[in-house]
XYZ file of C-alpha atoms in Angstrom:
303
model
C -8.087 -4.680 20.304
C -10.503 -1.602 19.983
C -11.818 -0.945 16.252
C -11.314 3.063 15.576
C -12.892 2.290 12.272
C -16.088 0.530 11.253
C -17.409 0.643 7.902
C -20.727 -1.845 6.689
C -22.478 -1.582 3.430
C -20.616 1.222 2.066
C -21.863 2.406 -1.562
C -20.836 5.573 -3.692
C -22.046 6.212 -7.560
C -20.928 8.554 -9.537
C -23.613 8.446 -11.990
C -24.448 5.216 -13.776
C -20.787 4.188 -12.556
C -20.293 1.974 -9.489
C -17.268 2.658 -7.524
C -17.582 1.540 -4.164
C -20.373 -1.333 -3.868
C -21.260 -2.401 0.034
C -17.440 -2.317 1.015
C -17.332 -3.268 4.910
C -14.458 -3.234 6.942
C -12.858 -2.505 10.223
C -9.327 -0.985 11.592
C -7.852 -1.488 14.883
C -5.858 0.754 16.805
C -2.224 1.189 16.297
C -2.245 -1.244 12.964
C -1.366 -0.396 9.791
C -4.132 -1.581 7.586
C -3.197 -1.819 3.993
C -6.067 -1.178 1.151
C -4.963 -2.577 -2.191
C -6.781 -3.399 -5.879
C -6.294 -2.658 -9.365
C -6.619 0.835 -10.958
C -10.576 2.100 -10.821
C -11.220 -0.769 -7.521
C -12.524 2.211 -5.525
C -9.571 2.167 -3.061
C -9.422 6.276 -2.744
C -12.980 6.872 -3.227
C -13.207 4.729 -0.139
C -10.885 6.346 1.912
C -12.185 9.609 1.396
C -15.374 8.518 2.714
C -13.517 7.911 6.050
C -11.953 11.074 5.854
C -15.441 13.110 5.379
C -14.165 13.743 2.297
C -16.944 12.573 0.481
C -20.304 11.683 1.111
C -21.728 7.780 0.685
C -24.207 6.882 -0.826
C -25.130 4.148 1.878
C -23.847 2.686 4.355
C -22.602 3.564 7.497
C -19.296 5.192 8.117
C -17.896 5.441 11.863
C -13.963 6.952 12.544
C -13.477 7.325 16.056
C -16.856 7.051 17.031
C -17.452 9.769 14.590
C -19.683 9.661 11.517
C -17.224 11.767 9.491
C -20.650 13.256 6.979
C -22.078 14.501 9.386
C -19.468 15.443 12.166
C -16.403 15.756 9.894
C -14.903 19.090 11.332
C -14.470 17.316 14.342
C -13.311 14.292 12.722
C -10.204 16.241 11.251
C -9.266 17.089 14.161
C -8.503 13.981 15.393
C -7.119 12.421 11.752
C -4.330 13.330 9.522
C -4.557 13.031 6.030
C -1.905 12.511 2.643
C -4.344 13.375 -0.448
C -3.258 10.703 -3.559
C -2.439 14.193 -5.474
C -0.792 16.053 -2.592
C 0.993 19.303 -3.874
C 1.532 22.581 -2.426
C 2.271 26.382 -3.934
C 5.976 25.836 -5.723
C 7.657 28.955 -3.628
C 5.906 28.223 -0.445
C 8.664 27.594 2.252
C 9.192 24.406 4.232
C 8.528 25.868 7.580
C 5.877 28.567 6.253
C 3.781 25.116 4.880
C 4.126 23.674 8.619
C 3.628 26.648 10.760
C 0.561 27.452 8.383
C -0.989 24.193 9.188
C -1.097 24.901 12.820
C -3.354 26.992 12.831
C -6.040 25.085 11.324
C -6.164 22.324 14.546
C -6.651 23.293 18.228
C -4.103 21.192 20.158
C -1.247 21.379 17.264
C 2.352 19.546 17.000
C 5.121 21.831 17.821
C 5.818 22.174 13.676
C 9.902 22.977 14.949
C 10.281 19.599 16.606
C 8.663 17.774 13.341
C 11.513 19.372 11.180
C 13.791 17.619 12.961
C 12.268 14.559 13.609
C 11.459 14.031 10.055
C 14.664 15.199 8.842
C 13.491 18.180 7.276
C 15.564 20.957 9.307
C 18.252 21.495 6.735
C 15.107 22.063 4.102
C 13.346 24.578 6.699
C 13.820 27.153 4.121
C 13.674 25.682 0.866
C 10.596 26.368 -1.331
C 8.506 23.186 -2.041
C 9.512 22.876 -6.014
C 13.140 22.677 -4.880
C 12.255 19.411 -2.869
C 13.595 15.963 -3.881
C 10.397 13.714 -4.310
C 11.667 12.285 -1.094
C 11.788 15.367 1.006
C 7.984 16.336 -0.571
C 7.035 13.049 1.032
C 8.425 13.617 4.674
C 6.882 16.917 4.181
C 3.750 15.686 3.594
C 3.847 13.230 6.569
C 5.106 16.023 8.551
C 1.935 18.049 7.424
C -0.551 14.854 8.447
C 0.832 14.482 11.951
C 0.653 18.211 13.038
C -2.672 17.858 14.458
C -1.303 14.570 16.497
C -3.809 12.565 14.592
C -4.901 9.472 16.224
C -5.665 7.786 12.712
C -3.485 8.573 9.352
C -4.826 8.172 6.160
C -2.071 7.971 3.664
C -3.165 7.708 0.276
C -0.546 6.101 -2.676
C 2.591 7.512 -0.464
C 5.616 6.091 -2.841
C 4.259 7.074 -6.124
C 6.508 7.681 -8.176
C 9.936 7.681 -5.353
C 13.107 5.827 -6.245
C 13.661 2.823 -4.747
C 16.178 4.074 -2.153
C 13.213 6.711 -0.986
C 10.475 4.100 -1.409
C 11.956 2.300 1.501
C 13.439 5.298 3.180
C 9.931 6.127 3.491
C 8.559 3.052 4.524
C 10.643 3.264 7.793
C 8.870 6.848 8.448
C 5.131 4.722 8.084
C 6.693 2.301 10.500
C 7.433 5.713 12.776
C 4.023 6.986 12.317
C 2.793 3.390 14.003
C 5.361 3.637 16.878
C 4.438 7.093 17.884
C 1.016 5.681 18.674
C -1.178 6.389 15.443
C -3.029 3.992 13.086
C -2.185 3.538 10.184
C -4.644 2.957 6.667
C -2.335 2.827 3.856
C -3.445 2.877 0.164
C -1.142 1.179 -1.956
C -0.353 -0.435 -5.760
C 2.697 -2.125 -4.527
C 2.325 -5.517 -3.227
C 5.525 -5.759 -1.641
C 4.898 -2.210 0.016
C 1.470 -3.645 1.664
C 3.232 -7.147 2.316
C 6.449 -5.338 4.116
C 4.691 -2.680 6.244
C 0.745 -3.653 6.951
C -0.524 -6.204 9.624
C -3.496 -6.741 7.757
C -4.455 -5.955 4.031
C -7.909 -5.524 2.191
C -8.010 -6.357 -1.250
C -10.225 -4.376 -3.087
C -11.648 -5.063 -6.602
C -14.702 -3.543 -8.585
C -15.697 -1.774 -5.358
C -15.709 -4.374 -3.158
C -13.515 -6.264 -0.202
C -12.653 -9.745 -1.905
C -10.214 -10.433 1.004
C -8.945 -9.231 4.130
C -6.212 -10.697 6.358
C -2.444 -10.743 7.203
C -0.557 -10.575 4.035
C 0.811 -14.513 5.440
C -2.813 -15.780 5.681
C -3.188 -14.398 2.243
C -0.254 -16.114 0.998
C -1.109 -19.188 2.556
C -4.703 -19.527 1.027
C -2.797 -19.892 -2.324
C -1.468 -22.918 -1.415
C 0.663 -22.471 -4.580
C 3.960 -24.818 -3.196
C 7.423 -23.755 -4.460
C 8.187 -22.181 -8.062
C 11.397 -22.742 -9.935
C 11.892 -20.573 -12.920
C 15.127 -20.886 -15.709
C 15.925 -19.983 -19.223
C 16.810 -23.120 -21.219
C 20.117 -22.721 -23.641
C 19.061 -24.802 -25.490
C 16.332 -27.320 -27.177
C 14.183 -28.094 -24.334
C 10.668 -30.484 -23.742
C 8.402 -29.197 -21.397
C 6.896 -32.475 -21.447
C 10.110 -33.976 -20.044
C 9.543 -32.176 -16.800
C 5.453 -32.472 -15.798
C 6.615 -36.494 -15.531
C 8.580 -35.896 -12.213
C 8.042 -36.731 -8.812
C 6.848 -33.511 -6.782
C 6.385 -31.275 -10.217
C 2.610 -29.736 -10.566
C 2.926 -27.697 -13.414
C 5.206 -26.552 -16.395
C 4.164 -23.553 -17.736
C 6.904 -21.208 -20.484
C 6.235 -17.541 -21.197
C 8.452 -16.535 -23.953
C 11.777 -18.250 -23.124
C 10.989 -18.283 -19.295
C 9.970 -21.701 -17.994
C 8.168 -21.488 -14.681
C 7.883 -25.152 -12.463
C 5.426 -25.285 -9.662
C 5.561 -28.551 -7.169
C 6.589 -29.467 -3.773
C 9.091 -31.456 -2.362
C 12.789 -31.451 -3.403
C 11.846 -29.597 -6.239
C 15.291 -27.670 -7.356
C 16.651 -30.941 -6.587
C 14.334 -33.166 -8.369
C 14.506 -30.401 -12.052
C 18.386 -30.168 -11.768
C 18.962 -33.794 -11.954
C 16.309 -34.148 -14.994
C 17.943 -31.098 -16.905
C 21.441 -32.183 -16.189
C 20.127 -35.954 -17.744
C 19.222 -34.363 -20.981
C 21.903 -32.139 -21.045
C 19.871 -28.873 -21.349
C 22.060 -25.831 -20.363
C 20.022 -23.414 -18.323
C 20.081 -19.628 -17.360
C 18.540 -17.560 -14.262
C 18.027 -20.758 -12.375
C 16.035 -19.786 -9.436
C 13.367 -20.626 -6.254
C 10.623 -18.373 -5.685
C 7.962 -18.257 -2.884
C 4.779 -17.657 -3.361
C 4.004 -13.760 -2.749
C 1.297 -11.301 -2.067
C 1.551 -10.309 -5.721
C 0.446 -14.006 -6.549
C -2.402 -13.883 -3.887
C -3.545 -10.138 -5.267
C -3.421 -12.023 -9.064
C -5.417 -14.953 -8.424
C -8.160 -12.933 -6.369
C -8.366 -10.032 -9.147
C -7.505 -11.459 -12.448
C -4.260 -11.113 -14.745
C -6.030 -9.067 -17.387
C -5.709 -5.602 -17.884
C -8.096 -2.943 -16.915
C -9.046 0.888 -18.047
């Protein structure tokens, strides 16, 4: 597939602090690349690199062909961008924000047809304060794809959305892809990345510490099946880590968590039901992206 994005041995300091640290990288056309880590990873400062933004300290940077410091009025032409802190003026109209935008590319979206197809024609009037959170974020898509952007940058898009608009909106990414852009998502949720992106870089302390499809990521856990309950009653740990097919017994407050293989819900029933321990929230889990994003960054917090 052609790469529309190539980045080796990028670097960016703000002062004595490292933020990005020889991040490299590449983005085919018409995926939806997911970009990950925790909180201060250097996801955004990244992306704005690619989007001319800002300027890197090394490295080298190419968007379509384009190095976007040194050729980034042409690059935004070609690229549509959702800023992490997106807002606009609170009595600015709907269609006033959209028709505005227009102007600023030379081959523009007809900004009528994306208030329909984004649902946003009933709104056309309505000042941007008196948006749902939802509506703000169609806008805001609407607003990246009036230049028809072959690439879309778009940066923490669910922040802070209900989870009947967080998925709402995750069928509008999955629109963005099918009308023939790609995609480069920034993201904190795991099951976000793992339910929309063909491919997903995990970034921590400024660099890539993985990149693959979210199954291949999975996969390299090889962390088996998980049972987790809340015992009733007096309960041994001990009486568990004996049985066929069990790997580990771990408890977190009054949670018990068994990893093995095998027949495991089988193979724990039978040896609760034995010693008569009453359990709660019996249930099988699969190993997730979440797990893979843990054991690849680290379970403590971070500033």
């Amino acid at each position: 597939m052609e790469t529309v994005i190539e980045v080796t041995g990028l670097q960016k300091r703000y002062g004595a602090t490292v933020a990005v640290d020889g991040i490299s990288l590449t983005v085919r056309a018409g995926e939806i690349l997911g970009i990950v880590g925790p909180n201060g990873a250097g996801k955004t400062t990244t992306v704005e690199c690619l989007e001319g933004l800002r300027r890197p300290d090394a490295g080298e940077v190419r968007v379509l062909g384009l190095d976007p410091a040194r050729q980034g009025a042409e690059l935004r032409q070609r690229i549509g961008v959702q800023l992490q802190q997106a807002a606009l003026p609170d009595r600015l109209k709907v269609w006033e924000a959209l028709d505005l935008s227009t102007s600023f590319y030379r081959n523009p979206a007809d900004w009528r047809r994306l208030l329909e197809e984004w649902g946003l024609e009933p709104k056309r009037d309505a000042a941007f304060a008196d948006l749902s959170g939802g509506q703000r974020q169609r806008l805001f898509i609407a607003l990246a794809l009036v230049g028809r952007p072959e690439v879309v940058f778009l940066d923490e898009l669910t922040t802070g959305l209900d989870p009947q608009a967080r998925r709402a909106t995750w069928e509008l990414v999955r629109q963005v892809r099918a009308n023939g852009a790609t995609v480069v998502l920034v993201t904190h949720f795991m099951e976000e990345a793992e339910v929309l992106c063909d491919r997903v870089a995990i970034v921590d302390r400024g660099r890539v510490v993985a990149l693959d499809t979210p199954g291949a990521l999975v996969r390299g856990l090889r962390a088996g099946q998980r049972l987790r309950f809340r015992p009733l009653g007096p309960f041994d740990p001990d009486s568990l880590r004996t049985q066929s097919g069990v790997e580990r017994v771990d408890r977190d407050g009054d949670l018990v968590v068994v990893t093995g293989d095998g027949p495991l819900l089988a193979t724990v029933a039978a040896a609760l039901a034995e010693r008569a321990v009453p359990v709660a929230d019996l249930r099988t889990e699969e190993a997730s992206l979440e797990d893979a994003f843990l054991a690849l960054t680290g379970r403590a917090l971070r500033d």
